[in-house]
Coordinates of N, CA and C in Angstrom, one line a residue:
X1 N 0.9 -1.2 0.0 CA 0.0 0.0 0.0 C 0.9 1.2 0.0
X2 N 0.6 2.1 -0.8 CA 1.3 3.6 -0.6 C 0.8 4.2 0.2
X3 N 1.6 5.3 0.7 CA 1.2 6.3 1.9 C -0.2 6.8 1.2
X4 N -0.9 7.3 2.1 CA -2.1 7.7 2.4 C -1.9 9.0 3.0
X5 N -3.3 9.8 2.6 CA -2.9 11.0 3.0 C -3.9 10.9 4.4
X6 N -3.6 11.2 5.6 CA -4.3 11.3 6.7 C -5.8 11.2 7.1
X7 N -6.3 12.2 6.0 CA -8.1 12.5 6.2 C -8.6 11.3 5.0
X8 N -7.9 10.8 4.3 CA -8.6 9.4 3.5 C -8.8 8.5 4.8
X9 N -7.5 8.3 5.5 CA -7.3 7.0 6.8 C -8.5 7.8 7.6
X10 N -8.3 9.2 8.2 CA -9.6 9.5 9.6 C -11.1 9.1 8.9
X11 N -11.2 9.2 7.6 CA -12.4 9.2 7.2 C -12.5 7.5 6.9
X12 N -11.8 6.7 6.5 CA -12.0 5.3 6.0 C -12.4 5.0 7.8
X13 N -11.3 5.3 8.3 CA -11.9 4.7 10.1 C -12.9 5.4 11.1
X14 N -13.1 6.4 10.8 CA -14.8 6.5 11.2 C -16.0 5.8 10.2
X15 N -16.0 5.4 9.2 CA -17.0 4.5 8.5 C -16.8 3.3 9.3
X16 N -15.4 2.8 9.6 CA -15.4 1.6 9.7 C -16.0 1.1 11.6
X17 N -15.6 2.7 12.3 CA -16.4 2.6 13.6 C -17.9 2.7 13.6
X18 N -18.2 3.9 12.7 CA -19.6 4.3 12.5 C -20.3 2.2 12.2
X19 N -19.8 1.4 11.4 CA -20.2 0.2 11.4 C -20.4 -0.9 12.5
X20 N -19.4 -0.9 13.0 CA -19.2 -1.9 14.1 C -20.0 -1.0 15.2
X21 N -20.3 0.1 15.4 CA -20.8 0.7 16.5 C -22.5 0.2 16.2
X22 N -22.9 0.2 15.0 CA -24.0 0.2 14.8 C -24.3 -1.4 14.9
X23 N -23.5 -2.2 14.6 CA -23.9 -3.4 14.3 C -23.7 -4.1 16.0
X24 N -22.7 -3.1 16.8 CA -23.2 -3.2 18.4 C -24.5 -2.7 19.0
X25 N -24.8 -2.1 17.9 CA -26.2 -1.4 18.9 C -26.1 -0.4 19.8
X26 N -25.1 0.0 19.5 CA -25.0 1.1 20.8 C -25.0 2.5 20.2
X27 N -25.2 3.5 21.2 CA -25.3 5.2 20.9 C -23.6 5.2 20.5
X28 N -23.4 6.2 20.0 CA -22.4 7.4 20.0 C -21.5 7.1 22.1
X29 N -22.8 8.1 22.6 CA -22.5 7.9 23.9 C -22.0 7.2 24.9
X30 N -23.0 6.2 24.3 CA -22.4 4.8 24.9 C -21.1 4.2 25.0
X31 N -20.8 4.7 23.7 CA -19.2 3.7 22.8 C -18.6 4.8 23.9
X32 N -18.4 6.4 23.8 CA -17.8 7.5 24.8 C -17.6 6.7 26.2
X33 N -18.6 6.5 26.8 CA -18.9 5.8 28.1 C -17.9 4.5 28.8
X34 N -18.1 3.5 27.5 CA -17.4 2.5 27.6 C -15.8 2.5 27.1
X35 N -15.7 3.2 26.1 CA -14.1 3.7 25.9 C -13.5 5.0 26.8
X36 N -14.7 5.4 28.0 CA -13.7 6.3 29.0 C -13.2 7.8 27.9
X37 N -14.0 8.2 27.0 CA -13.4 9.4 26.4 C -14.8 10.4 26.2
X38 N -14.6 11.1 25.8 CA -15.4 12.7 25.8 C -16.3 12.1 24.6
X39 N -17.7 12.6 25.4 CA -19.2 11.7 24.6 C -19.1 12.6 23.4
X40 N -18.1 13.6 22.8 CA -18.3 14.1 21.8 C -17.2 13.2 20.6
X41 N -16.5 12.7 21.1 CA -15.3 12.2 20.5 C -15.3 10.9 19.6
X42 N -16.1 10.0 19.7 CA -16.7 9.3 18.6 C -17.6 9.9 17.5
X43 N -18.3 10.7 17.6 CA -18.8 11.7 16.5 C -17.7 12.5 15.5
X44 N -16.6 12.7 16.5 CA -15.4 13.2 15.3 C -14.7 12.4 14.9
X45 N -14.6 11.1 15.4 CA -13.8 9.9 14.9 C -14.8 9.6 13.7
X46 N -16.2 9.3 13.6 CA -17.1 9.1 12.4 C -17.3 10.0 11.2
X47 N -16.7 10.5 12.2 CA -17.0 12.2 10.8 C -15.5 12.0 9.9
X48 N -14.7 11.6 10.7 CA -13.3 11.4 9.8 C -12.3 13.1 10.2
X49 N -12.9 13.6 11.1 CA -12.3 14.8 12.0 C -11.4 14.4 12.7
X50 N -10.8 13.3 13.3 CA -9.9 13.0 14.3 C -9.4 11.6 14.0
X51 N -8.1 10.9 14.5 CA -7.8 10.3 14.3 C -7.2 9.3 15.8
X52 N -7.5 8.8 16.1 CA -7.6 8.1 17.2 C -5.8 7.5 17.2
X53 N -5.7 7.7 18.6 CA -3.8 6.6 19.2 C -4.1 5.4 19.0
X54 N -3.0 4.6 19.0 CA -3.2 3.0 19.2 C -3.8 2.6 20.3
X55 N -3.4 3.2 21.6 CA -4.6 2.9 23.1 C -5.8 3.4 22.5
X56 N -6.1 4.1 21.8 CA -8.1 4.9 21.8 C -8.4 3.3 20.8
X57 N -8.0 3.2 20.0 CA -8.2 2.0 19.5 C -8.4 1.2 19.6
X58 N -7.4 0.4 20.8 CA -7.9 -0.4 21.5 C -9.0 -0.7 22.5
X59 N -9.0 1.0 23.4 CA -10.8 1.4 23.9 C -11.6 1.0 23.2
X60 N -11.9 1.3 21.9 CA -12.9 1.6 21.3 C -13.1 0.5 20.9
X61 N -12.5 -0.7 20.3 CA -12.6 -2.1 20.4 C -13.4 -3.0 21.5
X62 N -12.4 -3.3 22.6 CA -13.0 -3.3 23.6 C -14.2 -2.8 24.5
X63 N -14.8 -1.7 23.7 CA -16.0 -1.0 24.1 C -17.2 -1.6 23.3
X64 N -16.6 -1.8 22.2 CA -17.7 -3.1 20.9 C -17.3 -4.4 21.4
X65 N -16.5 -5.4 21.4 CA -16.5 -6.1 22.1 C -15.9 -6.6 20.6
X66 N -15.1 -6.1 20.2 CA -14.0 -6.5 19.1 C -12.6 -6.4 19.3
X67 N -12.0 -7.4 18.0 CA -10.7 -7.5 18.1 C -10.3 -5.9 17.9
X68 N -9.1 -5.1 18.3 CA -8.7 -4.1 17.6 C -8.3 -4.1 15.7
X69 N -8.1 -5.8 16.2 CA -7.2 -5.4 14.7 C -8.4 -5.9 13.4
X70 N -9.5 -6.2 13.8 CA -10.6 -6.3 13.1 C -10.9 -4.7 12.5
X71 N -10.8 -3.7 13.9 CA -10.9 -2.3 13.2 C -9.9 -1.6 12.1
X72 N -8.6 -2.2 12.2 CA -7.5 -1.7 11.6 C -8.3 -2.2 10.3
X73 N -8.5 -3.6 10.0 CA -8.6 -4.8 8.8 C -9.6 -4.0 8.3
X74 N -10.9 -4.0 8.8 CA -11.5 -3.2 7.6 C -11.3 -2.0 7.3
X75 N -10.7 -0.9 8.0 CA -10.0 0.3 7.7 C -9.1 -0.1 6.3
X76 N -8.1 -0.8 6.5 CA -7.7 -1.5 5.2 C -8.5 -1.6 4.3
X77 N -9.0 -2.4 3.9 CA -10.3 -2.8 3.3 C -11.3 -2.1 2.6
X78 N -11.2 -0.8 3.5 CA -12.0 0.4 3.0 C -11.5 1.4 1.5
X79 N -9.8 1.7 2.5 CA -8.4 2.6 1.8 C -8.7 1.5 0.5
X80 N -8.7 0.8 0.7 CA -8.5 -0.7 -1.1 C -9.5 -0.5 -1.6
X81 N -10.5 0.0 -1.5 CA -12.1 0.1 -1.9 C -12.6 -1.4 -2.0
X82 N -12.5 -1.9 -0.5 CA -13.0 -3.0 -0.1 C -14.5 -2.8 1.0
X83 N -14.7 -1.6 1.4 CA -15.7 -1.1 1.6 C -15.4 -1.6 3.2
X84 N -16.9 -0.9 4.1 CA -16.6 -1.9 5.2 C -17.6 -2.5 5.9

């Protein structure tokens, strides 16, 4: 894969949270609550506004009840126009 410009990756990885959050069933809020971060901060991770650390990542996995690297893989997946 070639470098990637940042806001392709923030935006491929909030589709790919915006999915898994939904397919948990949970609010926005909720995912904030359970990953211990500012209830506004998953809405800029989906929007493709921010770009999460390797630990927020791993919160936010473990707040869906997923591998982390399931989130990385479709993120992949996405950048490939593999969708997510």
């Amino acid at each position: 894969m070639t470098a990637l410009d940042s806001r392709q990756v923030a935006r491929a990885f909030g589709a790919t949270l915006k999915a898994a959050r939904a397919d948990a069933g949970i609010s926005q809020e909720t995912l904030a609550e359970r990953a211990d971060c500012d209830r506004t901060y998953p809405s800029l991770l989906e929007r493709g506004l921010r770009q999460p650390t390797i630990g927020m990542v791993i919160d936010l996995a473990v707040a869906l009840h997923v591998d982390p690297a399931v989130l990385v893989l479709l993120t992949i997946a996405a950048l490939r126009g593999g969708g997510t």
